[in-house]
């Protein structure tokens, strides 16, 4: 906020307000420079690992104490810990608003976005345990290798590709847009894949996000029916939709509330319908 | 060394579009990006994308609104190119499958946005950027374009002739964040910078943590003039605790702003008696802050944005994402309560000087997107005008780099002594801006490969130096010092003394940075090292903004000066240009181009 006001009246409430603000800022600064983080500080237990650093080659947990600000998220707490105590603490993050999908983490035992998770809302808000996404290779601390996830996405031909190039603006009904709407919200965070038991056991399983991507194009009326068949063939393969055991773990963790299991089920039904047609 | 015809630095909307453009023109193109493309901040754009698509609208109206909205220091050829090319680019996105919101008849929906004479903001819910980014990335995958993701570009490979106009760019130096491997990338035909905005210069911003203006700082240090950096847009509706944006679409759909006394402030206090909530962003931001500073805010900090009267159905249909954002990041249910909002840093109108083809004065170096300043936005960007810019100029730069002929540009680039209207500035800075030790990011080499190798060597030395140093200052302390000073002193309301204070603080920060060290010594995913390098870019960028803000002695668009309460067209219809000048920055001016294809844009008073 600017300290300048457009009017120069000295006796306005602005001066008082700024004084109060400065006071609060000074208090905050003091809190940050001294390790006194208040009586109800959050205990943050963070997974640490670095293949190159001698005392981090064996994975371990480090504990940080973070002041409890109203509305503080897990990502805020990690940033605080990094900037205050240990600049080598490593995690991906960028948008801070649940659109970039960088910071899916394993928080108190479930997959969540750090930036979207308020500590006060956790089952245990005293001690927050933060680990990298399970079933992924850890690169360092909270960073996992995402290449496998990206490969699975690539496998479903994740792009709009009608047989013929459209000529001018295509029409799409509101109903059809509504039909695919939820499926287009995916931010590639990988939470679903990490939560899935089937994916954990079958490295080639396409996984919920990739199948959802296929759903997004399969049901988009603009792409055309001839593509539908080809798309079904991809997701029907050995490591495709039929692997899903409808355990709903992906749907539970998806930060964008995409009904993943339902989408997978619907594609199974489409596949059955198609196969009957060929009979 | 990796080699491609065209290297695009950045995988946001502008970089992806540039890569597709280069590919369409037949080039072997690669994207080098510090974030995986789908993580780029284009994904956060909410409201929509302007294009004159419908009957009753035409490109000339769009161009006019753009020039007027920018308060007349937009370059007309840029605004006209934007307005002319936007429709086909938006239809192309649709053809690539982007899930736009639809009308009853199945056509793409458009809605009103601030400063527009026609409701031409085409949108996909309140998550237009997310869909745009993913749609473009899908097309990149479809074309098999190479993406080096999580590679951090630290420097350009530019030759060291005295005059920047004689220099050429042959590639970049980047390191693989995951492994620490550092490598040269040669771009045989060109390098396109698409590195995005500079939100990390301020501490309350709608921007991502990755928005550290790396491209602006790299181009600056290689001699490219940086244009109009004082024009920083503060968005009127950001959530107070995090800076998360509540889209202008909310007001476009009918959302109303109330002050702490429940008054409809835009009308009640005369900030915009015609357009009210839908006046241009600078006008609304100043209105809100004036209310807050006069003691009529809520909790002395913010005002209220109310959309409850729109009804649940309409809100869920068109603004669903806003409900999630308000809930997740402010704990407010927008269906039940008004949302708290205040102005926050949002967008950098200025940037790397380019022409309509994305070219800079350095041969082979291009810039596009928020990092660039072709000068479409002038002193104030209209909502919905950044996304079409990414597409229009991204595509043009990509094609041009790949060798396609796009005709003679009308916008000049580079400082050429004796050029018409070029003027030196006589502004006095309280402290010497620029480098402490002589420094520039240019090298000599006897072949293009030699230039890339020389840049690689210089950069390897810098990075090793940072890693070898055992004790020193932590970059986070330097960065937060800059952010605080810029937010206190070079914000919505600006005055001379405060800007000078910011320049002094920036100087101190530069001195501290000389002693910076990286605590993490690992080669693996070293974000400590990355943030340390970014922080120097943040320092350079903050200084560019503050220098421009001090120089510009008038009130235009987003740039408000206490001492100068008027737009001063007789003297200031010109762009602020800053050249690095090998470490001793030089400020100069170039006249705005108001001559359009069929008309001259005569400056008029802006009324909303
Ligand atoms: C919250 C929000 C809402 C918005 N809403 C709208 C809207 O509704 N309509 C509109 O028109 N505009 C909107 N804007 C503005 C618009 O979205 C942005 O200006 C635009 O998306 C920027 O795109 P870009 O491609 O220039 O940069 P970005 O999308 O930020 O991409 C930058 C890329 O550069 C890469 N990069 C950066 N530095 C380096 C480096 N050193 N090495 C390698 N790679 C690097 C990053 O990895 C990233 O991929 C909004 C902006 C924000 C913040
Ligand atoms: S489907 Fe949901 S959980 Fe899976 S990657 Fe997409 S957003 Fe994340
Ligand atoms: S930081 Fe982008 S999703 Fe959390």
Short mmCIF file of C-alpha atoms in Angstrom, two decimals, chain B residues 126-515:
data_model
loop_
_atom_site.label_atom_id
_atom_site.label_comp_id
_atom_site.label_asym_id
_atom_site.label_seq_id
_atom_site.Cartn_x
_atom_site.Cartn_y
_atom_site.Cartn_z
CA UNK B 126 -13.50 -17.15 -15.32
CA UNK B 127 -10.53 -19.29 -16.25
CA UNK B 128 -9.76 -18.10 -19.75
CA UNK B 129 -5.99 -18.16 -19.26
CA UNK B 130 -5.97 -21.73 -18.02
CA UNK B 131 -7.80 -22.90 -21.12
CA UNK B 132 -5.72 -20.76 -23.45
CA UNK B 133 -2.47 -22.06 -21.98
CA UNK B 134 -3.50 -25.69 -22.10
CA UNK B 135 -4.90 -25.37 -25.62
CA UNK B 136 -1.66 -23.88 -26.90
CA UNK B 137 0.43 -26.46 -25.09
CA UNK B 138 -1.68 -29.21 -26.64
CA UNK B 139 -0.84 -27.83 -30.07
CA UNK B 140 2.84 -27.74 -29.18
CA UNK B 141 2.66 -31.42 -28.22
CA UNK B 142 0.75 -32.20 -31.40
CA UNK B 143 3.50 -30.63 -33.49
CA UNK B 144 6.25 -32.43 -31.63
CA UNK B 145 8.02 -29.19 -30.73
CA UNK B 146 10.97 -29.80 -28.39
CA UNK B 147 10.49 -28.46 -24.87
CA UNK B 148 13.38 -28.20 -22.42
CA UNK B 149 11.34 -27.81 -19.29
CA UNK B 150 12.78 -26.77 -15.96
CA UNK B 151 15.79 -25.29 -17.68
CA UNK B 152 16.66 -21.88 -16.34
CA UNK B 153 18.04 -19.33 -18.82
CA UNK B 154 20.55 -17.07 -17.11
CA UNK B 155 22.01 -15.12 -19.96
CA UNK B 156 21.87 -14.32 -23.66
CA UNK B 157 24.74 -14.94 -26.05
CA UNK B 158 25.07 -11.46 -27.56
CA UNK B 159 28.10 -9.97 -29.31
CA UNK B 160 29.95 -6.99 -27.85
CA UNK B 161 30.06 -4.25 -30.51
CA UNK B 162 30.01 -0.76 -28.97
CA UNK B 163 26.68 0.22 -30.43
CA UNK B 164 23.88 -2.16 -29.36
CA UNK B 165 22.33 -1.69 -32.83
CA UNK B 166 25.33 -3.55 -34.29
CA UNK B 167 25.10 -6.49 -31.90
CA UNK B 168 23.64 -9.88 -32.65
CA UNK B 169 22.21 -12.66 -30.54
CA UNK B 170 23.18 -16.27 -31.24
CA UNK B 171 21.63 -18.16 -28.39
CA UNK B 172 21.30 -18.46 -24.64
CA UNK B 173 22.95 -20.10 -21.68
CA UNK B 174 20.75 -22.24 -19.47
CA UNK B 175 21.06 -24.75 -16.71
CA UNK B 176 19.00 -27.84 -16.11
CA UNK B 177 17.37 -27.20 -12.75
CA UNK B 178 16.97 -30.90 -12.06
CA UNK B 179 20.63 -31.89 -12.64
CA UNK B 180 22.62 -28.66 -12.48
CA UNK B 181 24.05 -29.25 -15.95
CA UNK B 182 24.86 -25.92 -17.62
CA UNK B 183 24.74 -25.69 -21.40
CA UNK B 184 24.79 -23.34 -24.37
CA UNK B 185 21.78 -23.27 -26.71
CA UNK B 186 22.37 -21.95 -30.17
CA UNK B 187 19.47 -20.36 -32.04
CA UNK B 188 20.61 -20.31 -35.66
CA UNK B 189 17.91 -17.90 -36.78
CA UNK B 190 16.80 -16.24 -33.61
CA UNK B 191 16.01 -16.16 -29.92
CA UNK B 192 12.57 -15.11 -28.70
CA UNK B 193 12.24 -13.89 -25.12
CA UNK B 194 8.79 -14.71 -23.70
CA UNK B 195 9.57 -14.56 -20.01
CA UNK B 196 6.49 -12.78 -18.65
CA UNK B 197 5.86 -10.19 -15.96
CA UNK B 198 7.62 -8.65 -12.98
CA UNK B 199 5.29 -9.05 -10.00
CA UNK B 200 8.11 -10.07 -7.68
CA UNK B 201 9.24 -6.45 -7.62
CA UNK B 202 6.25 -5.71 -5.34
CA UNK B 203 5.00 -7.50 -2.27
CA UNK B 204 1.29 -7.50 -2.98
CA UNK B 205 0.76 -8.89 -6.46
CA UNK B 206 -1.50 -11.05 -8.56
CA UNK B 207 1.61 -12.49 -10.19
CA UNK B 208 3.35 -15.79 -9.60
CA UNK B 209 6.54 -16.37 -7.69
CA UNK B 210 8.24 -17.11 -11.02
CA UNK B 211 7.47 -13.64 -12.40
CA UNK B 212 10.89 -12.13 -11.81
CA UNK B 213 11.39 -10.27 -15.10
CA UNK B 214 14.39 -12.37 -16.09
CA UNK B 215 13.97 -11.57 -19.78
CA UNK B 216 13.76 -7.82 -19.24
CA UNK B 217 16.91 -7.84 -17.12
CA UNK B 218 18.83 -10.08 -19.53
CA UNK B 219 17.93 -8.00 -22.58
CA UNK B 220 18.70 -4.79 -20.68
CA UNK B 221 22.16 -5.99 -19.76
CA UNK B 222 22.78 -6.98 -23.36
CA UNK B 223 22.09 -3.41 -24.48
CA UNK B 224 18.43 -3.48 -25.57
CA UNK B 225 16.52 -0.34 -24.54
CA UNK B 226 13.76 -0.93 -21.99
CA UNK B 227 10.62 1.11 -22.52
CA UNK B 228 7.97 2.73 -20.30
CA UNK B 229 8.64 0.72 -17.16
CA UNK B 230 7.01 3.28 -14.85
CA UNK B 231 3.63 2.20 -16.19
CA UNK B 232 2.70 -0.52 -13.77
CA UNK B 233 -0.91 -1.57 -13.57
CA UNK B 234 -2.44 -1.95 -10.15
CA UNK B 235 -5.57 -4.04 -10.40
CA UNK B 236 -8.49 -2.69 -8.38
CA UNK B 237 -9.80 -6.04 -7.19
CA UNK B 238 -7.29 -8.32 -5.50
CA UNK B 239 -7.88 -10.28 -2.32
CA UNK B 240 -6.23 -8.44 0.58
CA UNK B 241 -4.44 -11.35 2.20
CA UNK B 242 -2.83 -13.00 -0.82
CA UNK B 243 -3.08 -10.72 -3.83
CA UNK B 244 -5.17 -13.32 -5.68
CA UNK B 245 -7.13 -11.63 -8.44
CA UNK B 246 -10.88 -11.28 -8.59
CA UNK B 247 -11.43 -10.84 -12.30
CA UNK B 248 -12.77 -7.70 -13.88
CA UNK B 249 -15.33 -10.08 -15.35
CA UNK B 250 -17.04 -9.86 -11.96
CA UNK B 251 -17.69 -6.18 -12.53
CA UNK B 252 -18.32 -6.86 -16.23
CA UNK B 253 -21.19 -9.13 -15.19
CA UNK B 254 -22.56 -6.47 -12.86
CA UNK B 255 -20.57 -6.67 -9.61
CA UNK B 256 -20.68 -3.48 -7.53
CA UNK B 257 -18.02 -1.75 -5.42
CA UNK B 258 -19.00 -0.35 -2.02
CA UNK B 259 -16.89 1.58 0.45
CA UNK B 260 -16.99 0.97 4.20
CA UNK B 261 -20.03 3.19 4.51
CA UNK B 262 -21.97 1.13 2.04
CA UNK B 263 -21.79 3.81 -0.64
CA UNK B 264 -21.31 2.99 -4.29
CA UNK B 265 -18.01 4.81 -4.34
CA UNK B 266 -17.37 5.13 -8.07
CA UNK B 267 -20.53 7.23 -8.43
CA UNK B 268 -20.87 8.72 -4.96
CA UNK B 269 -17.45 10.35 -5.05
CA UNK B 270 -17.34 11.11 -8.75
CA UNK B 271 -14.42 8.88 -9.77
CA UNK B 272 -16.33 7.68 -12.83
CA UNK B 273 -19.88 8.89 -13.08
CA UNK B 274 -20.52 7.33 -16.48
CA UNK B 275 -18.91 3.93 -16.39
CA UNK B 276 -18.79 3.43 -12.64
CA UNK B 277 -17.24 0.08 -11.76
CA UNK B 278 -16.31 -0.46 -15.39
CA UNK B 279 -14.08 2.54 -15.77
CA UNK B 280 -10.48 1.90 -16.71
CA UNK B 281 -8.42 0.06 -14.07
CA UNK B 282 -6.21 2.96 -13.06
CA UNK B 283 -9.30 5.05 -12.37
CA UNK B 284 -10.96 2.41 -10.21
CA UNK B 285 -7.76 1.59 -8.30
CA UNK B 286 -7.19 5.23 -7.40
CA UNK B 287 -10.84 5.63 -6.43
CA UNK B 288 -10.65 2.73 -4.01
CA UNK B 289 -7.39 3.81 -2.48
CA UNK B 290 -8.58 7.37 -2.06
CA UNK B 291 -11.60 6.01 -0.15
CA UNK B 292 -9.42 3.82 2.03
CA UNK B 293 -6.96 6.62 2.72
CA UNK B 294 -9.81 8.96 3.59
CA UNK B 295 -10.97 6.54 6.26
CA UNK B 296 -13.92 5.21 4.28
CA UNK B 297 -12.51 1.75 3.68
CA UNK B 298 -13.42 -1.46 5.44
CA UNK B 299 -11.00 -2.24 8.28
CA UNK B 300 -8.86 0.61 6.93
CA UNK B 301 -7.59 -1.72 4.29
CA UNK B 302 -10.04 -2.61 1.56
CA UNK B 303 -13.45 -2.08 -0.02
CA UNK B 304 -16.24 -4.51 -0.89
CA UNK B 305 -17.07 -6.10 -4.20
CA UNK B 306 -20.59 -7.44 -4.18
CA UNK B 307 -22.01 -9.83 -6.75
CA UNK B 308 -24.78 -11.42 -4.70
CA UNK B 309 -27.53 -9.62 -6.60
CA UNK B 310 -26.51 -11.43 -9.80
CA UNK B 311 -28.02 -14.57 -8.42
CA UNK B 312 -26.54 -17.99 -7.93
CA UNK B 313 -27.32 -19.31 -11.38
CA UNK B 314 -25.57 -16.56 -13.28
CA UNK B 315 -22.63 -16.53 -10.91
CA UNK B 316 -22.11 -20.26 -11.17
CA UNK B 317 -22.48 -20.14 -14.93
CA UNK B 318 -20.07 -17.33 -15.62
CA UNK B 319 -17.99 -16.71 -12.55
CA UNK B 320 -17.75 -20.04 -10.80
CA UNK B 321 -14.00 -19.79 -10.44
CA UNK B 322 -14.39 -16.52 -8.52
CA UNK B 323 -16.43 -18.38 -5.90
CA UNK B 324 -13.60 -20.89 -5.48
CA UNK B 325 -10.93 -18.22 -5.26
CA UNK B 326 -12.80 -16.15 -2.68
CA UNK B 327 -13.51 -19.25 -0.64
CA UNK B 328 -10.06 -20.83 -0.83
CA UNK B 329 -7.95 -17.73 -0.48
CA UNK B 330 -10.03 -15.37 1.64
CA UNK B 331 -12.52 -17.66 3.34
CA UNK B 332 -15.49 -15.72 1.94
CA UNK B 333 -18.57 -17.18 0.33
CA UNK B 334 -19.29 -14.82 -2.56
CA UNK B 335 -22.91 -16.00 -2.74
CA UNK B 336 -23.51 -14.99 0.86
CA UNK B 337 -21.20 -12.03 1.43
CA UNK B 338 -19.44 -9.22 -0.41
CA UNK B 339 -15.80 -9.95 -1.15
CA UNK B 340 -13.02 -7.81 0.30
CA UNK B 341 -10.80 -6.32 -2.41
CA UNK B 342 -7.99 -3.80 -2.71
CA UNK B 343 -5.60 -2.65 -5.44
CA UNK B 344 -2.52 -4.79 -6.04
CA UNK B 345 0.32 -4.99 -8.54
CA UNK B 346 -0.92 -6.75 -11.62
CA UNK B 347 0.76 -6.01 -14.91
CA UNK B 348 3.82 -4.33 -16.41
CA UNK B 349 2.88 -2.22 -19.41
CA UNK B 350 6.51 -1.49 -20.23
CA UNK B 351 9.23 -3.91 -21.24
CA UNK B 352 11.80 -4.80 -23.86
CA UNK B 353 11.53 -2.40 -26.80
CA UNK B 354 10.29 -4.16 -29.93
CA UNK B 355 8.58 -3.42 -33.23
CA UNK B 356 5.44 -5.08 -34.64
CA UNK B 357 7.49 -8.13 -35.64
CA UNK B 358 8.84 -8.63 -32.14
CA UNK B 359 12.34 -7.58 -33.19
CA UNK B 360 14.64 -5.72 -30.83
CA UNK B 361 17.56 -3.59 -31.95
CA UNK B 362 19.87 -6.59 -31.44
CA UNK B 363 19.87 -8.72 -34.56
CA UNK B 364 18.25 -12.11 -33.96
CA UNK B 365 16.78 -11.16 -30.59
CA UNK B 366 12.99 -10.94 -30.24
CA UNK B 367 10.69 -10.30 -27.32
CA UNK B 368 6.98 -10.98 -26.89
CA UNK B 369 4.24 -11.04 -24.27
CA UNK B 370 4.34 -9.19 -21.01
CA UNK B 371 8.15 -8.99 -21.12
CA UNK B 372 7.98 -6.94 -24.29
CA UNK B 373 6.82 -3.42 -25.04
CA UNK B 374 5.70 -3.06 -28.63
CA UNK B 375 3.61 -0.42 -27.01
CA UNK B 376 0.10 -1.65 -27.26
CA UNK B 377 -0.84 -0.74 -23.71
CA UNK B 378 0.77 2.67 -23.34
CA UNK B 379 0.29 3.94 -19.83
CA UNK B 380 -2.63 1.67 -18.97
CA UNK B 381 -3.59 -1.72 -20.33
CA UNK B 382 -7.25 -2.47 -20.92
CA UNK B 383 -8.47 -5.69 -19.38
CA UNK B 384 -8.57 -8.48 -21.94
CA UNK B 385 -5.87 -6.92 -24.12
CA UNK B 386 -2.88 -8.90 -22.87
CA UNK B 387 -4.02 -12.30 -24.04
CA UNK B 388 -4.58 -11.23 -27.66
CA UNK B 389 -1.17 -9.55 -27.49
CA UNK B 390 0.41 -12.91 -26.61
CA UNK B 391 -1.16 -14.52 -29.66
CA UNK B 392 -0.80 -11.75 -32.20
CA UNK B 393 2.77 -10.72 -31.48
CA UNK B 394 3.84 -14.18 -30.37
CA UNK B 395 2.84 -15.59 -33.74
CA UNK B 396 4.44 -12.71 -35.63
CA UNK B 397 7.76 -12.94 -33.81
CA UNK B 398 7.92 -16.71 -34.22
CA UNK B 399 7.24 -16.47 -37.92
CA UNK B 400 9.63 -13.60 -38.44
CA UNK B 401 12.41 -15.39 -36.58
CA UNK B 402 11.81 -18.37 -38.84
CA UNK B 403 12.34 -16.17 -41.87
CA UNK B 404 8.83 -15.23 -42.94
CA UNK B 405 8.46 -11.81 -44.50
CA UNK B 406 5.92 -9.72 -42.61
CA UNK B 407 6.55 -6.44 -44.34
CA UNK B 408 8.43 -3.37 -43.19
CA UNK B 409 7.73 -2.48 -39.57
CA UNK B 410 6.67 1.07 -38.80
CA UNK B 411 7.91 1.18 -35.24
CA UNK B 412 11.60 2.03 -34.90
CA UNK B 413 13.86 0.20 -32.43
CA UNK B 414 17.24 1.02 -30.93
CA UNK B 415 18.75 4.37 -30.19
CA UNK B 416 20.16 5.92 -33.31
CA UNK B 417 21.69 9.34 -32.77
CA UNK B 418 19.93 11.92 -34.87
CA UNK B 419 16.75 9.89 -35.28
CA UNK B 420 13.66 12.00 -35.40
CA UNK B 421 12.40 13.08 -32.03
CA UNK B 422 14.96 11.27 -29.89
CA UNK B 423 15.73 13.30 -26.84
CA UNK B 424 18.10 12.93 -23.89
CA UNK B 425 16.72 13.22 -20.39
CA UNK B 426 18.08 15.66 -17.85
CA UNK B 427 16.55 13.99 -14.80
CA UNK B 428 18.79 13.89 -11.72
CA UNK B 429 18.92 10.66 -9.80
CA UNK B 430 19.71 10.84 -6.10
CA UNK B 431 22.18 7.99 -6.47
CA UNK B 432 23.99 6.54 -9.41
CA UNK B 433 21.85 3.78 -10.92
CA UNK B 434 23.32 0.72 -12.60
CA UNK B 435 26.19 -1.62 -11.96
CA UNK B 436 28.67 -1.26 -9.12
CA UNK B 437 31.52 -2.84 -11.00
CA UNK B 438 31.67 -2.52 -14.77
CA UNK B 439 29.47 -5.26 -16.09
CA UNK B 440 27.69 -6.18 -19.23
CA UNK B 441 26.33 -9.33 -20.60
CA UNK B 442 28.00 -9.29 -23.98
CA UNK B 443 30.92 -11.32 -25.29
CA UNK B 444 33.15 -11.60 -28.32
CA UNK B 445 33.51 -14.67 -30.43
CA UNK B 446 34.64 -15.32 -33.97
CA UNK B 447 31.65 -17.41 -34.96
CA UNK B 448 28.10 -17.85 -33.73
CA UNK B 449 29.15 -20.99 -31.86
CA UNK B 450 32.09 -19.07 -30.45
CA UNK B 451 29.73 -16.44 -29.06
CA UNK B 452 27.58 -19.08 -27.37
CA UNK B 453 30.68 -20.77 -25.96
CA UNK B 454 32.07 -17.50 -24.65
CA UNK B 455 28.74 -16.70 -22.98
CA UNK B 456 28.67 -20.19 -21.49
CA UNK B 457 32.13 -19.74 -20.08
CA UNK B 458 31.32 -16.36 -18.55
CA UNK B 459 28.13 -17.67 -17.03
CA UNK B 460 29.71 -20.83 -15.67
CA UNK B 461 32.20 -18.63 -13.88
CA UNK B 462 29.45 -16.48 -12.36
CA UNK B 463 27.47 -19.47 -11.14
CA UNK B 464 30.49 -21.30 -9.76
CA UNK B 465 31.43 -18.09 -7.98
CA UNK B 466 28.02 -17.91 -6.32
CA UNK B 467 28.21 -21.54 -5.23
CA UNK B 468 31.79 -21.34 -3.96
CA UNK B 469 31.21 -18.40 -1.66
CA UNK B 470 30.76 -19.68 1.86
CA UNK B 471 29.27 -16.87 3.86
CA UNK B 472 27.25 -13.89 2.81
CA UNK B 473 23.90 -12.24 2.45
CA UNK B 474 20.75 -14.30 1.78
CA UNK B 475 18.96 -13.29 -1.42
CA UNK B 476 15.55 -13.46 0.32
CA UNK B 477 16.50 -10.52 2.56
CA UNK B 478 17.60 -8.44 -0.40
CA UNK B 479 14.47 -9.27 -2.35
CA UNK B 480 12.09 -8.43 0.43
CA UNK B 481 13.84 -5.12 0.97
CA UNK B 482 13.17 -4.21 -2.65
CA UNK B 483 9.58 -5.41 -2.50
CA UNK B 484 8.83 -3.41 0.60
CA UNK B 485 10.40 -0.23 -0.68
CA UNK B 486 8.69 -0.43 -4.06
CA UNK B 487 5.33 -1.10 -2.43
CA UNK B 488 5.75 1.78 0.00
CA UNK B 489 7.20 4.26 -2.45
CA UNK B 490 6.43 3.52 -6.09
CA UNK B 491 2.85 2.32 -5.80
CA UNK B 492 -0.47 3.73 -7.01
CA UNK B 493 0.24 7.19 -5.61
CA UNK B 494 3.74 8.50 -6.28
CA UNK B 495 5.76 11.53 -5.26
CA UNK B 496 9.28 12.68 -5.88
CA UNK B 497 10.75 12.21 -2.41
CA UNK B 498 9.41 8.70 -2.06
CA UNK B 499 10.64 7.59 -5.48
CA UNK B 500 14.06 8.95 -4.60
CA UNK B 501 13.98 7.00 -1.40
CA UNK B 502 13.21 3.85 -3.36
CA UNK B 503 16.18 4.50 -5.65
CA UNK B 504 18.40 4.84 -2.61
CA UNK B 505 17.11 1.58 -1.18
CA UNK B 506 17.66 -0.13 -4.51
CA UNK B 507 21.23 1.11 -4.44
CA UNK B 508 21.71 -0.35 -0.97
CA UNK B 509 20.22 -3.60 -2.16
CA UNK B 510 22.70 -3.69 -5.04
CA UNK B 511 25.55 -3.23 -2.61
CA UNK B 512 24.25 -5.99 -0.39
CA UNK B 513 23.79 -8.24 -3.37
CA UNK B 514 27.51 -7.98 -4.12
CA UNK B 515 27.98 -10.07 -1.00
#
